[in-house]
């Protein structure tokens, strides 16, 4: 039986999602907990919608795995949360078709990026939002963002170490809204390249402080060169918010 | 010159506010940072409005210390924040009268206690709010709270290890309001005994789940016995929110 689970994790004590020898990762903790639950000496492989970087959080990451255990669906989160460390939590579990795949079946992903602009650091946000204490012109950020919406070659907005060849992606929605103490970026798309959301956030913050004009984003896209776009905003402001599937 | 500072700290990696040999405390970090700033071999003594327990947070703790440095008032937070660990932040500094005393001059204190009642744990709140996934009858909690407002002997609502003799205190305000995912308790008073706010929160949660009736709080006060009141709610839901002074 294939199980689909929605999980959240606090990224700050993890070296990202994906298993890396000798490092603490979300995938490793999930597979260890599942092995205990299954009384298995072997790992139970877990497939996610995609990896997240070191320090990056997830409010709604989706994973799947196959199991022979007959635990009622609504009990799965309790069973796993009892075995997982307290910085990972299973929020929901449901039975999926055998053909369901957390990565390949995903049709849309949503990320959010949080910035707070207060003068002094907020101790409660130090791992959970980017402290950027400058005046931000939201109107400019929104205008700059418009040029990124749609289907484009995002080579300029992708870490150079990416091995993926096809860098054409589609952004469906990209907006900035004001929060109590700063701004929140919400972005949805068909899929994202390595560091793409963080480079978009960094570039749009540059538009917010007037370092670039909104129009500059067009030439950045055309350049197809990582050097053309802005800096990579820090990982701790980023959340994988939701993964969408058809049905 | 006497300086009054408003500070915040994330309590979860501290063994409380007050210096204890061999333990990480807020006061110790403050005094070390001040010694560096003053290029002093000796500690610069810091006086707070009162100690907070292990795991308890502060959004608006107040401290004072004496200094001979001529740093402009608005630069003090930057100077100290550069030297402090990232779980303590100075939010504001102001010059105070020589007679000002962070503890003895305080006329009112405000604490807040956060509870979230979602079914599954929230990884982002594990150190910052108490996970209590039961249905809470807020009306009963508010009714129970009413019996605590005013001037009473709070012996029943104070940890037995307290050395303070006079256990009469005045609560000015005590209310529970609904939040996105739970409840928030706000309490103000002339001063609080050891564990008093946490025992009040624990007792009112008991009223919320129907373990006690609102009326029971009256007999708890009258008993003047710690055994009579409810349990001590965990420290990580508690915030010293504000300290008030006359002027």
CSV table of N, CA and C in Angstrom, one decimal, chain A residues 8-12 56-60 86-87 91 124 127-128 238-241, chain B residues 116 121-129:
chain,number,residue,atom,x,y,z
A,8,UNK,N,5.8,18.7,8.0
A,8,UNK,CA,6.4,20.0,8.1
A,8,UNK,C,7.7,19.8,8.9
A,9,UNK,N,8.7,20.6,8.6
A,9,UNK,CA,9.9,20.6,9.4
A,9,UNK,C,10.5,22.0,9.5
A,10,UNK,N,11.2,22.1,10.7
A,10,UNK,CA,11.9,23.3,11.0
A,10,UNK,C,13.3,23.0,10.4
A,11,UNK,N,13.7,23.7,9.4
A,11,UNK,CA,15.0,23.4,8.7
A,11,UNK,C,16.3,23.8,9.4
A,12,UNK,N,16.2,24.5,10.5
A,12,UNK,CA,17.4,25.1,11.0
A,12,UNK,C,18.5,24.2,11.6
A,56,UNK,N,16.3,25.6,5.1
A,56,UNK,CA,15.0,25.9,4.5
A,56,UNK,C,13.9,25.0,5.2
A,57,UNK,N,12.8,25.7,5.4
A,57,UNK,CA,11.7,25.0,6.2
A,57,UNK,C,10.7,24.4,5.3
A,58,UNK,N,9.8,23.6,5.8
A,58,UNK,CA,8.7,23.1,5.1
A,58,UNK,C,7.4,23.2,6.0
A,59,UNK,N,6.4,23.8,5.4
A,59,UNK,CA,5.1,23.8,6.1
A,59,UNK,C,4.2,22.7,5.5
A,60,UNK,N,4.5,22.4,4.2
A,60,UNK,CA,3.6,21.4,3.6
A,60,UNK,C,4.4,20.6,2.5
A,86,UNK,N,11.5,16.3,17.3
A,86,UNK,CA,10.4,17.3,17.4
A,86,UNK,C,10.5,18.4,16.4
A,87,UNK,N,11.5,18.3,15.5
A,87,UNK,CA,11.5,19.3,14.5
A,87,UNK,C,11.0,18.8,13.1
A,91,UNK,N,1.6,15.9,9.4
A,91,UNK,CA,0.4,16.6,9.6
A,91,UNK,C,-0.8,15.8,9.1
A,124,UNK,N,13.0,35.8,18.1
A,124,UNK,CA,12.1,34.7,17.8
A,124,UNK,C,12.0,34.4,16.3
A,127,UNK,N,15.8,32.2,13.1
A,127,UNK,CA,15.9,31.1,12.1
A,127,UNK,C,14.7,31.0,11.2
A,128,UNK,N,13.8,32.0,11.3
A,128,UNK,CA,12.5,31.8,10.6
A,128,UNK,C,12.1,32.9,9.6
A,238,UNK,N,13.0,31.0,3.9
A,238,UNK,CA,12.2,30.2,2.8
A,238,UNK,C,11.4,29.0,3.4
A,239,UNK,N,10.2,28.9,2.9
A,239,UNK,CA,9.3,27.7,3.3
A,239,UNK,C,8.8,27.1,2.1
A,240,UNK,N,8.9,25.8,2.0
A,240,UNK,CA,8.1,25.0,1.0
A,240,UNK,C,6.7,24.9,1.6
A,241,UNK,N,5.8,25.6,1.0
A,241,UNK,CA,4.5,25.8,1.6
A,241,UNK,C,3.4,24.8,1.3
B,116,UNK,N,-1.4,26.3,21.9
B,116,UNK,CA,-2.1,26.0,20.7
B,116,UNK,C,-2.7,24.6,20.8
B,121,UNK,N,1.5,18.3,16.5
B,121,UNK,CA,2.5,19.3,16.9
B,121,UNK,C,2.9,20.2,15.7
B,122,UNK,N,3.1,21.5,16.1
B,122,UNK,CA,3.6,22.5,15.1
B,122,UNK,C,5.1,22.6,15.3
B,123,UNK,N,5.9,22.2,14.4
B,123,UNK,CA,7.4,22.2,14.6
B,123,UNK,C,7.9,23.6,14.9
B,124,UNK,N,7.2,24.6,14.3
B,124,UNK,CA,7.7,26.0,14.5
B,124,UNK,C,7.4,26.6,15.9
B,125,UNK,N,6.5,25.9,16.6
B,125,UNK,CA,6.1,26.4,17.9
B,125,UNK,C,6.6,25.5,19.0
B,126,UNK,N,7.4,24.5,18.7
B,126,UNK,CA,7.8,23.6,19.8
B,126,UNK,C,8.4,24.2,21.0
B,127,UNK,N,9.1,25.3,20.8
B,127,UNK,CA,9.8,26.0,21.9
B,127,UNK,C,9.0,27.3,22.3
B,128,UNK,N,7.9,27.6,21.6
B,128,UNK,CA,7.3,28.9,21.7
B,128,UNK,C,5.9,29.0,22.1
B,129,UNK,N,5.3,27.8,22.3
B,129,UNK,CA,3.9,27.8,22.7
B,129,UNK,C,3.6,26.4,23.3
